[in-house]
Short mmCIF file of C-alpha atoms and ligand atoms in Angstrom, two decimals:
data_model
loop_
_atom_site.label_atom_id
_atom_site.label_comp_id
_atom_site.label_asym_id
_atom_site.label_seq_id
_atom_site.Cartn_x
_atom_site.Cartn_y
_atom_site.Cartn_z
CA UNK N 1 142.29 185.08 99.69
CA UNK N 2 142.48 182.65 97.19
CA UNK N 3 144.61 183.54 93.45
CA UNK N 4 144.61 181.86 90.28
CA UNK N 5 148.36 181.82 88.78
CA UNK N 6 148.68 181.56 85.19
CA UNK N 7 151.21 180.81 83.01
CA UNK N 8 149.91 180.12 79.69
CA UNK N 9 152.02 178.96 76.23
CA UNK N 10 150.77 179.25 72.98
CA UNK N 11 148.83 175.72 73.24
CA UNK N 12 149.23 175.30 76.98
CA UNK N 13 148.32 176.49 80.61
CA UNK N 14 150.01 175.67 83.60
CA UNK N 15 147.77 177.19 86.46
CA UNK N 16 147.56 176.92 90.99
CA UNK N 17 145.68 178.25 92.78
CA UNK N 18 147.41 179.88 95.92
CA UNK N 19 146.09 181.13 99.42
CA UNK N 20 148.46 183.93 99.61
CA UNK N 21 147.33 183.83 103.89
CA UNK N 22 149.26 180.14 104.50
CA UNK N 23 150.95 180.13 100.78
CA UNK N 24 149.23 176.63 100.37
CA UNK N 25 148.39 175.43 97.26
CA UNK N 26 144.52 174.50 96.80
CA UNK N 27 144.78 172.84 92.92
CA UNK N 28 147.00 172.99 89.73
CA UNK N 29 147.43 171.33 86.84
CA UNK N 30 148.09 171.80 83.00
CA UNK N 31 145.88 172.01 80.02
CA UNK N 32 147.86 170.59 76.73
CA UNK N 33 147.40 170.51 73.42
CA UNK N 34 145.00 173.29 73.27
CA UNK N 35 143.43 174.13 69.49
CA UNK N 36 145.02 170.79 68.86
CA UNK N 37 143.94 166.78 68.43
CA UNK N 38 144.14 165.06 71.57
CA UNK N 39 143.94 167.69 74.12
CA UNK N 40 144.13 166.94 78.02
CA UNK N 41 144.02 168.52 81.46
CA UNK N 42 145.79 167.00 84.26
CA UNK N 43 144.17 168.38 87.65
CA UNK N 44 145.41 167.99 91.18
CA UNK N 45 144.10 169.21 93.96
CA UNK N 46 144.24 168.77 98.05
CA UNK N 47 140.97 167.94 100.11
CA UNK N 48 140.97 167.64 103.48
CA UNK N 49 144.21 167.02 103.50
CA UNK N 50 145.07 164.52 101.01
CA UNK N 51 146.11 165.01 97.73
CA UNK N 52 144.12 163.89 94.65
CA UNK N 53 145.00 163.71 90.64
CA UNK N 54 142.71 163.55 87.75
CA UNK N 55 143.63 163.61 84.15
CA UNK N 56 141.06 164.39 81.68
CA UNK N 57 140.74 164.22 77.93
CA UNK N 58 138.61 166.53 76.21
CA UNK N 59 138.47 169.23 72.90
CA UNK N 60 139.97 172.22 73.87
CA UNK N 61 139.52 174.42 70.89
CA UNK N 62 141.09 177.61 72.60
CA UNK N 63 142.32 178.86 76.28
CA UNK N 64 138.77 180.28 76.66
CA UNK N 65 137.40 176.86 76.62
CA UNK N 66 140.35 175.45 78.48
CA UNK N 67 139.89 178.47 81.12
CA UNK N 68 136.21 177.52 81.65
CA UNK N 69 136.88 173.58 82.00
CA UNK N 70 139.48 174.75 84.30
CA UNK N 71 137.32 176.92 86.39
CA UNK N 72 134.67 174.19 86.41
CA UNK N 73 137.25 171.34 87.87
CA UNK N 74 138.35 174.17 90.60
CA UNK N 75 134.29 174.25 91.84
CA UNK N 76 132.81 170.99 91.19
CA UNK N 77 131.58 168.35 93.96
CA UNK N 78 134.62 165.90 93.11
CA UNK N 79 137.54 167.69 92.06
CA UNK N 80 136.88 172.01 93.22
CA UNK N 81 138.65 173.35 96.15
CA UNK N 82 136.03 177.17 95.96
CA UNK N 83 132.50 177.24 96.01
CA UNK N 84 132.31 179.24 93.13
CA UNK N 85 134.40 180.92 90.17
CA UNK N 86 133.26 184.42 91.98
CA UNK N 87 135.65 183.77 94.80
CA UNK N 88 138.60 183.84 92.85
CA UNK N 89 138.81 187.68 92.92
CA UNK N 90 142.41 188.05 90.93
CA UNK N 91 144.19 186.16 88.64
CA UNK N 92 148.00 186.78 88.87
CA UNK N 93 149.70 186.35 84.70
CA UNK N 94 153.64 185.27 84.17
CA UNK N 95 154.27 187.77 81.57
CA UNK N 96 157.84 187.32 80.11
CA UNK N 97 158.99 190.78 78.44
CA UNK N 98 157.76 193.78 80.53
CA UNK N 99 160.50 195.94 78.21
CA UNK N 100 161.96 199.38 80.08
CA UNK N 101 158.90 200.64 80.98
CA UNK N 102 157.41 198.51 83.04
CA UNK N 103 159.15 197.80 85.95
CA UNK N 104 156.83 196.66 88.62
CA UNK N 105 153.67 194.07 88.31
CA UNK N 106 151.17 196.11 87.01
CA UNK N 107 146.92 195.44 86.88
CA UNK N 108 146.19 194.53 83.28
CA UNK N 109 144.37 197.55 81.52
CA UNK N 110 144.38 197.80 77.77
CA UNK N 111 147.30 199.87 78.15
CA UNK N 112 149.29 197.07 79.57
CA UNK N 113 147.67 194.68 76.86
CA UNK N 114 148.77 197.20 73.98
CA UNK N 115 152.61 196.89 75.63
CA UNK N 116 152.73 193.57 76.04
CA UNK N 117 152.19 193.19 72.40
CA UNK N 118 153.95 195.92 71.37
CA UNK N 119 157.17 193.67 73.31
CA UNK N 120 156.03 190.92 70.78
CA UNK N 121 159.21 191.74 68.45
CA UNK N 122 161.37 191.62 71.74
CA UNK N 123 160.09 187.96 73.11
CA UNK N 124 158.26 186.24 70.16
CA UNK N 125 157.51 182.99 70.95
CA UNK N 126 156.35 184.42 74.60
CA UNK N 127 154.18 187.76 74.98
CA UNK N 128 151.88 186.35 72.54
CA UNK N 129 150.87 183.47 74.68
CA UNK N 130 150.99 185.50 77.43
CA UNK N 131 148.55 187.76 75.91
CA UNK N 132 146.08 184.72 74.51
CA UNK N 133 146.19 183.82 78.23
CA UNK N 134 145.40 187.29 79.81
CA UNK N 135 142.33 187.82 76.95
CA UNK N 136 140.65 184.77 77.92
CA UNK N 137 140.91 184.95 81.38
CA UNK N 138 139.55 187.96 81.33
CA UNK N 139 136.38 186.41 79.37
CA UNK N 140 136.43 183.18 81.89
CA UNK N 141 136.94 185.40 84.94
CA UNK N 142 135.13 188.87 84.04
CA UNK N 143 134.78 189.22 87.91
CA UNK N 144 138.55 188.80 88.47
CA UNK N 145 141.33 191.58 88.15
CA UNK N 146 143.80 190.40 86.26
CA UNK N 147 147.51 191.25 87.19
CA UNK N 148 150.45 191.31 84.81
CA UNK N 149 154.23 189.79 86.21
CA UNK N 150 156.93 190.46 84.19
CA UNK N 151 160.09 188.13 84.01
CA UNK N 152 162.18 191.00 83.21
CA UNK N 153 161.10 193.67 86.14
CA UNK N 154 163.13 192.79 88.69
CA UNK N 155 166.52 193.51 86.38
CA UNK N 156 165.38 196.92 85.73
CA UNK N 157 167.64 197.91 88.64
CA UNK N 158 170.70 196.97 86.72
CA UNK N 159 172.95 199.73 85.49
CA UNK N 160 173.22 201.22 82.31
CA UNK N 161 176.71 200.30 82.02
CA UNK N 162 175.73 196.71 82.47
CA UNK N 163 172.52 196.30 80.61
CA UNK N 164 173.97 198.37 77.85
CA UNK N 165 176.35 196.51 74.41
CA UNK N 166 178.31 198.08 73.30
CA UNK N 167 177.34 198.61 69.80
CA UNK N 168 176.14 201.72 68.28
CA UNK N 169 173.90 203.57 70.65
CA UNK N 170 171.06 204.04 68.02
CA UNK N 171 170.25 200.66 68.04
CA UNK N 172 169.59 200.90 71.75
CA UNK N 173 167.61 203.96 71.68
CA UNK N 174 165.88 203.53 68.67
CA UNK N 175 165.44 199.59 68.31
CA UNK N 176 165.80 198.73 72.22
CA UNK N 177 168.77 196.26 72.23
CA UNK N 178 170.05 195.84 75.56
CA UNK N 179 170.19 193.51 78.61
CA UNK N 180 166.58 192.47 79.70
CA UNK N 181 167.33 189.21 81.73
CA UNK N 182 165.04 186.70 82.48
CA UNK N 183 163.84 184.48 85.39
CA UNK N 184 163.76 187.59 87.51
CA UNK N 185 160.47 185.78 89.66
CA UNK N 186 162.48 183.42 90.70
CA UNK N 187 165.78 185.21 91.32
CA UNK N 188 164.04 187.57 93.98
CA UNK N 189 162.15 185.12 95.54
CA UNK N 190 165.12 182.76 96.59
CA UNK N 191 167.23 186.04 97.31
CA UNK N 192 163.98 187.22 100.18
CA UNK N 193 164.13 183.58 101.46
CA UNK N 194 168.05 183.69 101.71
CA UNK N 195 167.59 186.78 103.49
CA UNK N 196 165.10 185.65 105.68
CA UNK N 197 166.88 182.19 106.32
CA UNK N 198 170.24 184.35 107.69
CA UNK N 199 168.15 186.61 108.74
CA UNK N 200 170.37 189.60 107.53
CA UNK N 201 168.97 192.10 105.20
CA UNK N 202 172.13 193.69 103.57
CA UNK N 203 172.74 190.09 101.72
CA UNK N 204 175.22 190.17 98.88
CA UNK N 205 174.27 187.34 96.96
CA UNK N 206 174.73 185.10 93.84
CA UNK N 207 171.60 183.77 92.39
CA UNK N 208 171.86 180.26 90.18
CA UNK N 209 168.78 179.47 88.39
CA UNK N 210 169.82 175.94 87.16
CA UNK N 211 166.47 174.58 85.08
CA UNK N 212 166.09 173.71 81.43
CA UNK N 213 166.35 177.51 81.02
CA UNK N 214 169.33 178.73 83.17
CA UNK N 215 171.04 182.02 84.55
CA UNK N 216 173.02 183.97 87.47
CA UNK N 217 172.16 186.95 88.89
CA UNK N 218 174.32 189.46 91.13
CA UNK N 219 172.20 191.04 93.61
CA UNK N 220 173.40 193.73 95.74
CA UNK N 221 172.83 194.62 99.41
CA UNK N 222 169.97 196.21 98.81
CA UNK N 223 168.41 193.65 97.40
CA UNK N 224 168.70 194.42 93.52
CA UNK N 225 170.10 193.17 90.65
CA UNK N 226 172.82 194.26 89.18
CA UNK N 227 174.43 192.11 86.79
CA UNK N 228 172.55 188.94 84.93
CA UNK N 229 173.50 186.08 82.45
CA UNK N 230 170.70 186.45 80.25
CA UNK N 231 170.80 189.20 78.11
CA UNK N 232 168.45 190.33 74.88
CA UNK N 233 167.18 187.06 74.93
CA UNK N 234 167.40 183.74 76.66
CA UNK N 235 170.14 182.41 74.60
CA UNK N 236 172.96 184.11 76.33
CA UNK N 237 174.84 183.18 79.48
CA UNK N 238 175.10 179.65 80.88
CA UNK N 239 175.25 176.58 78.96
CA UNK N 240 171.40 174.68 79.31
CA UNK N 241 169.27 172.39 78.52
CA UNK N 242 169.37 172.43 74.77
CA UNK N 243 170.47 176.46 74.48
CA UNK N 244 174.23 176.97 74.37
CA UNK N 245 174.72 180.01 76.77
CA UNK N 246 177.53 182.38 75.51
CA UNK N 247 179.47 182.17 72.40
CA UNK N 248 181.51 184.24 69.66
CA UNK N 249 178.90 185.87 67.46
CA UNK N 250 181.16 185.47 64.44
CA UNK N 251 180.10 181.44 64.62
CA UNK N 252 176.58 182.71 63.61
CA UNK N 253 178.49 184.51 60.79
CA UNK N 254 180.19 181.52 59.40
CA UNK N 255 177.76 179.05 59.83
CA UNK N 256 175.47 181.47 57.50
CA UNK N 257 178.10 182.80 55.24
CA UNK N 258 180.39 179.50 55.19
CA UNK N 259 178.44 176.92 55.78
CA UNK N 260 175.12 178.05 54.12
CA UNK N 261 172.47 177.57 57.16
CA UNK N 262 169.75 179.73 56.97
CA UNK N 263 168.88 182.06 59.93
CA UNK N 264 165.91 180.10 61.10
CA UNK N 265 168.60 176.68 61.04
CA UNK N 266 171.11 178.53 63.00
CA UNK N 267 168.14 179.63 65.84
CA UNK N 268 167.12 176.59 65.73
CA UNK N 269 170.76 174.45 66.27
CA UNK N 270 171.57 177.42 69.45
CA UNK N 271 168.14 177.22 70.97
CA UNK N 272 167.23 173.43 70.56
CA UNK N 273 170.10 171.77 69.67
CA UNK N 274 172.68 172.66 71.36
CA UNK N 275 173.59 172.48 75.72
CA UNK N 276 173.39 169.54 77.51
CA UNK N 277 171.59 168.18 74.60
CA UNK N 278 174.21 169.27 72.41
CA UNK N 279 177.37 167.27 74.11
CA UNK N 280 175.51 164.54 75.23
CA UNK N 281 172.42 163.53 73.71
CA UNK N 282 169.95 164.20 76.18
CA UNK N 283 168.82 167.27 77.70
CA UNK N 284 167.75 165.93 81.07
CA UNK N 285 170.32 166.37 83.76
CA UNK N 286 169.32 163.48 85.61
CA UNK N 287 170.40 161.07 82.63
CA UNK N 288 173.56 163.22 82.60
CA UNK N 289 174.04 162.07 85.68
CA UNK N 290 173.75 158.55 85.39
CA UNK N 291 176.09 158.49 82.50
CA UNK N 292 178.85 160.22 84.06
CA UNK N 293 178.84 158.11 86.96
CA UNK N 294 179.35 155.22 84.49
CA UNK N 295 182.21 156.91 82.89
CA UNK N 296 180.79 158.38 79.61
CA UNK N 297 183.53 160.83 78.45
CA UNK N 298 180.51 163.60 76.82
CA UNK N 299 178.54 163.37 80.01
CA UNK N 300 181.68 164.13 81.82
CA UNK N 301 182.74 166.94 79.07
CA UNK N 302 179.09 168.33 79.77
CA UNK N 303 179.66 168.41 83.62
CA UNK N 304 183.11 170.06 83.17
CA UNK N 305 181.62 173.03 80.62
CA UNK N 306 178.34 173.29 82.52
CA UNK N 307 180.13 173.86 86.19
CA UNK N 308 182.88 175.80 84.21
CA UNK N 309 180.95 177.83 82.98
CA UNK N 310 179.06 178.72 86.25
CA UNK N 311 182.20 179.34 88.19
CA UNK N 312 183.36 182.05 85.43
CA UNK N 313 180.23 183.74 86.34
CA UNK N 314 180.74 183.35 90.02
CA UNK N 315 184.63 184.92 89.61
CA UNK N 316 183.10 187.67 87.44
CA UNK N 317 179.79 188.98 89.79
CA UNK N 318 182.08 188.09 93.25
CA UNK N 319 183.93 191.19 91.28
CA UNK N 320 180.93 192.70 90.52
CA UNK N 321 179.16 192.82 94.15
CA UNK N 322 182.71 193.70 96.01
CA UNK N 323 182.76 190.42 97.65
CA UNK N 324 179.50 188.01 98.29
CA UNK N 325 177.64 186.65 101.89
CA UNK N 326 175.96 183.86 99.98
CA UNK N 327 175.66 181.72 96.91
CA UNK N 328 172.32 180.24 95.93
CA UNK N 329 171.35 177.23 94.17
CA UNK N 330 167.88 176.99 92.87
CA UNK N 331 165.29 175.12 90.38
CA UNK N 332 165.18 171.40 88.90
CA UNK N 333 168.76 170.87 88.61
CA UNK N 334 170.22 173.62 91.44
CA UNK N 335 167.59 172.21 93.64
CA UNK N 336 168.57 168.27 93.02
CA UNK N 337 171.57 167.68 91.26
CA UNK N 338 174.43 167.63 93.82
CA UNK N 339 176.98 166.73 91.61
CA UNK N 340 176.42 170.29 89.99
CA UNK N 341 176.98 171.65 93.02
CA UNK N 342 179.68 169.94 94.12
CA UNK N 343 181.55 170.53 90.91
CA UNK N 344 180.56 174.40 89.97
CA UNK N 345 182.11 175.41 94.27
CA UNK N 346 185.36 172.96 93.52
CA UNK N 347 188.46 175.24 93.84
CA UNK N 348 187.13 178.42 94.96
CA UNK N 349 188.59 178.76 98.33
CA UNK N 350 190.41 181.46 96.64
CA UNK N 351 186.94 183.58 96.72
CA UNK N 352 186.11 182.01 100.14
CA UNK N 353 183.57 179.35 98.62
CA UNK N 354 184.50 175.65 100.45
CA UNK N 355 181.15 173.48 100.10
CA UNK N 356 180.31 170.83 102.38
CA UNK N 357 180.50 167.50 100.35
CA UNK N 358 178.82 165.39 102.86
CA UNK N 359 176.00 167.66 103.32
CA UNK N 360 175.57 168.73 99.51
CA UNK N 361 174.19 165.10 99.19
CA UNK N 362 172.64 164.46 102.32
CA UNK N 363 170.62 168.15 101.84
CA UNK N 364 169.73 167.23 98.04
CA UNK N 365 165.65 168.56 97.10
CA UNK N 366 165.53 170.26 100.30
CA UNK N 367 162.28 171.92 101.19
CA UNK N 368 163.12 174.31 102.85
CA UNK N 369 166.46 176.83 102.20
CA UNK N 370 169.54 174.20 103.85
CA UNK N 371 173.14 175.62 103.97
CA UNK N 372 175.45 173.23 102.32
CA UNK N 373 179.09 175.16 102.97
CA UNK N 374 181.96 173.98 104.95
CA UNK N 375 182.70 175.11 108.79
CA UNK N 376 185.71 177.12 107.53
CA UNK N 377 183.90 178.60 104.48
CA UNK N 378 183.30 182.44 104.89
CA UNK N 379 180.69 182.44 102.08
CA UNK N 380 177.37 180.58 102.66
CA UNK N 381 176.15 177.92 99.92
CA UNK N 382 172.24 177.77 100.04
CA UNK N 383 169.76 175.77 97.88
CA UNK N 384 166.83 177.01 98.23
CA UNK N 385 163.53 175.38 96.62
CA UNK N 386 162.18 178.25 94.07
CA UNK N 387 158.49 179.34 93.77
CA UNK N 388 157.54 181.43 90.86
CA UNK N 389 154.12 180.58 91.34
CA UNK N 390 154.04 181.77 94.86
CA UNK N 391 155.94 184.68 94.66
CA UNK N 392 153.64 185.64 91.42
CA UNK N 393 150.52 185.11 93.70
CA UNK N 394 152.10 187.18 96.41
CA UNK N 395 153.31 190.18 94.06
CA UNK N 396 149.23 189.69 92.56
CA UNK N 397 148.32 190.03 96.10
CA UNK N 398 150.07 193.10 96.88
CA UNK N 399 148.70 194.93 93.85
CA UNK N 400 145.37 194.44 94.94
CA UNK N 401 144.78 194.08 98.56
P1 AMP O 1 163.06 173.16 85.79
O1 AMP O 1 163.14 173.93 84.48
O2 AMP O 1 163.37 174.00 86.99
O3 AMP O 1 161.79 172.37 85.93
O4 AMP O 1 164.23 172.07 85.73
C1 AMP O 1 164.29 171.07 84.77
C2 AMP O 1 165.64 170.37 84.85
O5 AMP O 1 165.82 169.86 86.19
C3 AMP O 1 165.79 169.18 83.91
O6 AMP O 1 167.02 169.25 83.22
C4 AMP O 1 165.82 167.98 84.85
O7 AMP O 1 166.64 166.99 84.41
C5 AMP O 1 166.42 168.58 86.10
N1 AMP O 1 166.09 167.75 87.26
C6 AMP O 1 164.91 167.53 87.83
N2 AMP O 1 165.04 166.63 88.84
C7 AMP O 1 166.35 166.29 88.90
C8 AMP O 1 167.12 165.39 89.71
N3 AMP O 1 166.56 164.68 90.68
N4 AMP O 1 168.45 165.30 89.46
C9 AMP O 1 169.03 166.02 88.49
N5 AMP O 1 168.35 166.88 87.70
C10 AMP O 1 167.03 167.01 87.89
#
């Protein structure tokens, strides 16, 4: 059984197309630029065995269009992997806010599509893409059953007295604010794979998520989370790419009542400006990197606050969970930036974290989950290579085998 995983922006759409049977990935690729000049599609795919690229330039006036183009690359004589857009029977959607009600991936009635933009106020610049996508797929694909995963669902196991501010309680019951969290896909997927790896089901584990986007999650032994960095919105937590993670909300105060930035300047400084981008002048770990091995005293700042940062939430959810079996590394920089790792587990043998330092490097973009902690280190290190798309294929799969 082939699925079509979608995760469509507002001029964008990522998409793979999964056999949930072997896991294997028939075709992706991205359509950019869509309702915009200069609009392209590059497609990949994997015929008998070898793996082929194509990039294509072409109007793409909306995702309906890019939809059909797409569904024509995944069938034709040179680039298609399926006979024919029938066989694609369901078509799996990364929806980011699911909001307290829904709590498990749900098939995509116009119930679901009246929720999802009814969450529009609570994830803006997200649930309406999401929602472009889902509307035409359902016009390229009228065959297929379209399934709805939330980013948020797999927090909804968190307690109240976690998820909940504390700030007048009318502006949770009336207006929603509390703890959502984020990245939940990938969180559950590298805890199952941990759990499978050690082959112990009653894990206790700490989840990193270290991509442009980044946060932790505490996941008890029964597999749910409890505690997570993210919060409202994206913007709180760890420090990332270009968001700044935590900080005192009475900076937001001065820089509007002080310093005279309007509201859409502050968003933008916290959410594009600031991070890694922020101390150093790049958002891209991997020329982080290379300019703290050469001695550049920001890149080194931004490794110091970045790992610092992670540790304090390592401290606070080893509190939370009682004690933890295993920490977890995952995503572009967890996955292949050892020097994160290295840094974030120094000094915490107090908490029974010793890593490996020989095999953090020699285990960097592992394929498969590796354990990188020291013989004498009662808590496991893992990095484990995440999979949204797979895991969103799978959870597509289960709703409706
Ligand atoms: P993601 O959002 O999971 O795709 O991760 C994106 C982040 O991963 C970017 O900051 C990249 O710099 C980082 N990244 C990808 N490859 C590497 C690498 N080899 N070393 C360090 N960071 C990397």
């Amino acid at each position: 059984m082939e699925i079509l995983v979608i995760n469509a922006g507002s001029s964008s759409l990522k998409y793979q197309l999964i056999n949930v049977e072997t896991g294997g990935v028939l075709a992706k690729g991205l359509a950019e630029r869509i309702g915009m000049d200069g609009s392209n599609i590059v497609h990949s795919w994997t015929k008998n065995g070898n793996e082929n690229k194509k990039e294509i330039c072409l109007d793409l006036p909306d995702h309906t269009v890019a939809f059909n183009t797409i569904s024509d690359l995944l069938v034709s004589e040179e680039t298609g992997v399926i006979q024919q857009r029938e066989d694609i029977k369901a078509i799996g959607h990364r929806v980011v806010h699911g909001g307290e009600h829904y709590t498990q991936t749900q098939i995509v009635t116009s119930e679901v599509k009246e929720a999802i933009k009814e969450l529009i106020p609570l994830a803006p610049l997200h649930n309406p893409a999401n929602l472009i996508g889902i509307n035409a797929a359902e016009k390229a694909f009228p065959n297929a059953t379209q399934v709805a995963v939330f980013d948020t669902a797999f927090h909804h196991t968190m307690p109240e007295k976690a998820f909940r501010y504390a700030i007048p309680e009318k502006y949770y019951r009336e207006d929603r604010i509390r703890t959502y969290g984020f990245h939940g896909t990938s969180h559950k997927y590298v805890y199952e794979q941990a759990s499978k790896h050690l082959d112990k089901t009653d894990l206790k584990a700490i989840t990193i998520h270290l991509g442009n986007g980044a946060s932790m999650c505490a996941i008890n032994e029964k597999g749910e989370s409890v505690e997570t960095s993210m919060g409202f919105g994206p913007l709180a937590g760890l420090i990332m790419g270009t968001r700044s993670g935590d900080i005192d909300p009475s900076i937001i105060f001065h820089m509007a009542e002080e310093m005279n930035m309007s509201l859409e300047e502050i968003k933008n400084v916290l959410n594009k400006q600031s991070g890694m981008l922020g101390i150093t002048g790049s958002n891209d770990a991997r020329d982080v990197s290379k300019l703290y091995h050469e001695g550049d005293k920001h890149a080194i700042l931004c490794y110091e606050m970045y790992t610092h940062r992670i540790k304090k939430y390592i401290g606070a959810y080893t509190a939370v969970l009682n004690g933890v079996d295993t920490i977890i590394f995952t995503a572009g920089i967890g996955e292949n930036d050892a020097l994160t790792r290295q840094l974030s587990c120094s000094n915490l043998s107090g908490l029974g974290i010793v890593i490996n330092e020989a095999a953090n490097i020699s285990k960097n973009h592992p394929k498969q989950p590796v354990e990188i902690q020291a013989e004498n280190s009662p808590v496991k290190i893992l990095v484990i290579p995440t999979n949204e798309e797979l895991e969103i294929a799978l959870q597509t799969w289960e709703v409706v085998r």
